[in-house]
């Protein structure tokens, strides 16, 4: 992908984000549930209700509200959260690193499990290990992430209480961070006790997220690897006397990886969406957890900010996936 | 030293495993060692207890009461005693209020708590621009003046419950000098109060760690550090306390409560709280027929619902007053009488063969067994000649429909009243002009209207009891039960219950 293509892709993101903002703005206002009605205390009158509607900028038409919101958003002001009373952008950016760390950790885990399972299945094609892997794969695929989350809590939190059930870090550590990327920061600053604690907290939610994704990766990668294994260049490698492991690892896997990479990119965005439930179950303080509270409280500015954030992640990941094609396949670089 | 890739990978793997499995404080809820961990069921959205959505959320008052203190302390049985105010009252003709401010109290930053802080806080609460959701109440007293440790204010409109609210929602005192110095944003980031615990670390949606206030004017809390983990998923809360990672948790399913309290190392306490389940009746469609309403009320076996669905954790009620509320009257009863229900329906031409039909709305999972309760009620109704269609909605939709008076003819809801005053339950729920009420009957407007400003307290309470009796006789609403709050805790600590539902860490002690 050359520079002009990259620029074109970035420009294409603008109408996409605009469209998302319009759809979200209208949707969150037409679904049932009025944030002002929710915050009415006992004794409030209809006049108090109207006063609050004006105070929170909900008294105009949807079009008027959107124009005001868009004007402010273009200057970087996404409004103030109704329930948290803080700047939406500050809130979202404050939480995003936690979700990104979780999603990336889960993706790395899923890719590792997926590649290993595929390699093992391919090495033992037609024998019992492949059958076992396929069976486990089918089971893993059938169980959604939140069920894995509950099962993991029961197993490693209660029956074998070796991992913490909730949160991102032990509240007693009293550690302060400069950035929201705790794992990375702890690693770079050499705080290994803190790093260990962070890993203990992230391992269960990331496994819950990773297992279904790993199953999908395994399925796609295994199929494309099977196709690659009958290609001419693999036959040549066989003729040369390369071992089966070397043929898979060095010759076939790189070509077979492209469909799996596309899938991983797309699934990453779904995985970020999937953090909503998993973060809630593990009380993990990311944007998914915040999204549930925002929807429950009908916190309209925050819901808009969060969905736009999800949209930006989606666009960015797709762009990165396109860029990575070029790295894997030289023919696409031109 | 020559490190091969294999050695490096091997070492990294071992290191990672060691880090993951190293015995860390993460798994130990260190009770008895000076700290206590509570797996709490809601997040704390904001640290300003006087503005925004969280200010009127009863479940969050636990944090505010712990950090900010109450101007007037609400005791576990909902009675009142001196807090930051040592005395309070009205003058004889109810044109002024006075409040005596406790001396020797310090803010968490070490500065003195003063009468000026009290006056400033109440002026701020009454100012519409600050966004206090109960500004309508606080603005009923104006022109505060300070003389020594006494604050006085002019009564613009007499409000009998003014002082009761100083023990609950939005009625907290904030530090004038500190707030003006750091601003609203700064206060949100580093809140200080006068309460028994100070905020040490707050990670939004994750936890808050509180430290004992060394200068606290009241009894010293037993634990040096309190950690509230925000664990909003009930299954995770159960796991937290079962695994020993938290010492205390609350609001878990009753079947889990029964299971956990019998486990070694755990114990449980329950208390009826100031929260009731009820069915709003909207005066539309068939609900304008008194026979239908009365039949619907008589056909419900509340005791069976409590015993079978809530495992006995509930108190059947017949008015909107729970037994701990000021205007509770045990003599007002609506009997479970399916035969009477059939007879009433027959008078309007309905029977099991020709049932009266209407919709009933309910949440599902918002309160314990809410949907199942409505299912059971619909089953009981069916036996007498009422065919109700269940519509499930989100709680947010309920608020919107109620505020616009567009609820279905029947709608299940829960109603809290932590100050225990009848104006907050019967008053606001049944007074037609209130946005909280969907019953618009003129008879109730005329009965409740004069009670808002009634200066004679005994007369006011008697008036509400008469309203409750009138409501029960005419079945304008169907009260169902008072909820019971389950708390599970380690047997190494003892936990005091509070009828308001607050779980106050200062009342938790080593067993």
Tab-separated table of C-alpha atoms in Angstrom, chain B residues 87-239:
chain	number	residue	atom	x	y	z
B	87	UNK	CA	-29.030	20.387	67.167
B	88	UNK	CA	-31.609	21.620	64.676
B	89	UNK	CA	-35.165	22.854	64.482
B	90	UNK	CA	-37.661	25.514	63.449
B	91	UNK	CA	-38.745	28.596	65.302
B	92	UNK	CA	-42.285	28.603	66.662
B	93	UNK	CA	-43.997	30.087	63.612
B	94	UNK	CA	-41.925	27.960	61.181
B	95	UNK	CA	-40.438	30.986	59.448
B	96	UNK	CA	-36.827	30.169	60.317
B	97	UNK	CA	-34.648	27.141	60.831
B	98	UNK	CA	-31.604	26.859	63.074
B	99	UNK	CA	-28.742	24.380	63.109
B	100	UNK	CA	-25.956	24.021	65.647
B	101	UNK	CA	-22.719	22.902	64.042
B	102	UNK	CA	-20.466	20.402	65.793
B	103	UNK	CA	-17.202	21.901	66.976
B	104	UNK	CA	-13.780	20.284	66.795
B	105	UNK	CA	-14.453	18.518	63.493
B	106	UNK	CA	-11.698	18.516	60.841
B	107	UNK	CA	-11.871	18.047	57.106
B	108	UNK	CA	-9.649	15.299	55.726
B	109	UNK	CA	-7.043	17.913	54.725
B	110	UNK	CA	-6.739	18.960	58.372
B	111	UNK	CA	-8.653	22.235	58.074
B	112	UNK	CA	-11.525	23.065	60.428
B	113	UNK	CA	-15.103	22.221	59.588
B	114	UNK	CA	-17.049	25.412	60.242
B	115	UNK	CA	-20.553	26.818	60.290
B	116	UNK	CA	-19.598	28.771	57.175
B	117	UNK	CA	-19.091	25.443	55.363
B	118	UNK	CA	-22.631	24.462	56.341
B	119	UNK	CA	-24.177	27.716	55.137
B	120	UNK	CA	-22.185	27.622	51.887
B	121	UNK	CA	-23.168	23.991	51.229
B	122	UNK	CA	-26.858	24.680	51.746
B	123	UNK	CA	-26.766	27.835	49.612
B	124	UNK	CA	-25.055	25.806	46.885
B	125	UNK	CA	-27.611	23.012	47.183
B	126	UNK	CA	-30.444	25.498	46.729
B	127	UNK	CA	-28.841	27.125	43.693
B	128	UNK	CA	-30.397	25.731	40.490
B	129	UNK	CA	-27.169	26.309	38.556
B	130	UNK	CA	-25.160	23.800	40.561
B	131	UNK	CA	-27.300	20.899	39.330
B	132	UNK	CA	-28.463	19.513	42.657
B	133	UNK	CA	-31.365	17.219	41.711
B	134	UNK	CA	-33.123	18.138	44.961
B	135	UNK	CA	-32.601	21.844	44.549
B	136	UNK	CA	-36.401	22.251	44.727
B	137	UNK	CA	-36.215	21.103	48.354
B	138	UNK	CA	-33.082	22.949	49.464
B	139	UNK	CA	-34.312	26.198	47.903
B	140	UNK	CA	-37.199	26.229	50.375
B	141	UNK	CA	-34.814	27.762	52.910
B	142	UNK	CA	-32.815	30.868	51.972
B	143	UNK	CA	-30.752	33.716	53.422
B	144	UNK	CA	-28.469	31.654	55.620
B	145	UNK	CA	-26.542	33.535	58.255
B	146	UNK	CA	-23.804	32.355	60.578
B	147	UNK	CA	-23.373	33.345	64.172
B	148	UNK	CA	-20.728	31.398	66.048
B	149	UNK	CA	-21.503	27.735	65.535
B	150	UNK	CA	-25.164	28.414	64.762
B	151	UNK	CA	-26.543	28.672	61.236
B	152	UNK	CA	-29.991	30.122	60.654
B	153	UNK	CA	-32.035	30.366	57.469
B	154	UNK	CA	-35.297	31.938	56.354
B	155	UNK	CA	-38.077	29.567	55.379
B	156	UNK	CA	-39.340	30.434	51.907
B	157	UNK	CA	-41.764	27.495	51.867
B	158	UNK	CA	-42.312	25.211	54.824
B	159	UNK	CA	-41.025	21.707	54.159
B	160	UNK	CA	-41.662	19.259	57.014
B	161	UNK	CA	-39.051	16.779	55.777
B	162	UNK	CA	-36.234	19.309	55.375
B	163	UNK	CA	-34.161	17.931	58.249
B	164	UNK	CA	-34.892	14.306	57.369
B	165	UNK	CA	-33.252	14.885	54.000
B	166	UNK	CA	-30.144	16.102	55.806
B	167	UNK	CA	-29.556	12.472	56.635
B	168	UNK	CA	-29.873	11.214	53.100
B	169	UNK	CA	-29.820	12.232	49.438
B	170	UNK	CA	-27.798	15.311	48.406
B	171	UNK	CA	-27.859	16.784	51.907
B	172	UNK	CA	-24.110	16.634	52.538
B	173	UNK	CA	-21.763	19.392	53.619
B	174	UNK	CA	-18.726	20.107	51.473
B	175	UNK	CA	-15.553	22.070	52.316
B	176	UNK	CA	-16.071	25.632	51.063
B	177	UNK	CA	-12.422	26.735	50.957
B	178	UNK	CA	-11.140	23.497	49.434
B	179	UNK	CA	-13.922	23.279	46.851
B	180	UNK	CA	-13.426	26.883	45.764
B	181	UNK	CA	-9.695	26.255	45.498
B	182	UNK	CA	-9.780	23.035	43.438
B	183	UNK	CA	-13.095	23.493	41.612
B	184	UNK	CA	-15.659	20.825	40.743
B	185	UNK	CA	-13.197	18.838	38.604
B	186	UNK	CA	-10.494	18.974	41.225
B	187	UNK	CA	-12.938	17.858	43.886
B	188	UNK	CA	-13.976	14.950	41.704
B	189	UNK	CA	-10.343	13.873	41.492
B	190	UNK	CA	-9.502	14.356	45.160
B	191	UNK	CA	-12.607	14.497	47.309
B	192	UNK	CA	-12.402	15.256	51.005
B	193	UNK	CA	-15.036	15.093	53.700
B	194	UNK	CA	-15.201	14.821	57.465
B	195	UNK	CA	-16.220	11.154	57.585
B	196	UNK	CA	-14.597	8.203	59.356
B	197	UNK	CA	-12.697	7.198	56.235
B	198	UNK	CA	-10.631	9.195	53.730
B	199	UNK	CA	-10.180	8.417	50.042
B	200	UNK	CA	-6.716	6.981	49.493
B	201	UNK	CA	-7.015	5.637	45.943
B	202	UNK	CA	-9.932	5.556	43.558
B	203	UNK	CA	-9.894	3.637	40.314
B	204	UNK	CA	-13.153	4.208	38.522
B	205	UNK	CA	-15.181	1.039	37.907
B	206	UNK	CA	-12.538	-0.990	39.741
B	207	UNK	CA	-12.114	-0.085	43.398
B	208	UNK	CA	-11.804	2.580	46.023
B	209	UNK	CA	-9.355	2.221	48.889
B	210	UNK	CA	-10.233	4.163	52.012
B	211	UNK	CA	-8.015	4.962	54.954
B	212	UNK	CA	-9.161	5.564	58.514
B	213	UNK	CA	-9.495	9.250	59.360
B	214	UNK	CA	-7.156	9.828	62.333
B	215	UNK	CA	-8.977	13.031	63.257
B	216	UNK	CA	-12.488	11.612	63.187
B	217	UNK	CA	-14.758	13.188	65.770
B	218	UNK	CA	-16.839	10.040	66.321
B	219	UNK	CA	-16.007	6.468	67.309
B	220	UNK	CA	-12.832	5.181	65.656
B	221	UNK	CA	-13.551	2.587	62.957
B	222	UNK	CA	-12.109	-0.858	63.664
B	223	UNK	CA	-10.212	-1.240	60.408
B	224	UNK	CA	-7.353	0.925	59.211
B	225	UNK	CA	-8.055	0.302	55.527
B	226	UNK	CA	-11.240	-0.521	53.687
B	227	UNK	CA	-11.274	-1.630	50.069
B	228	UNK	CA	-14.508	-1.492	48.122
B	229	UNK	CA	-14.236	-3.550	44.954
B	230	UNK	CA	-16.942	-2.668	42.466
B	231	UNK	CA	-18.206	-6.109	41.465
B	232	UNK	CA	-21.438	-5.529	39.617
B	233	UNK	CA	-21.985	-9.127	38.541
B	234	UNK	CA	-23.769	-11.164	41.227
B	235	UNK	CA	-21.996	-14.433	40.309
B	236	UNK	CA	-18.626	-12.726	40.644
B	237	UNK	CA	-19.608	-11.320	44.051
B	238	UNK	CA	-20.539	-14.796	45.215
B	239	UNK	CA	-17.175	-16.077	43.980
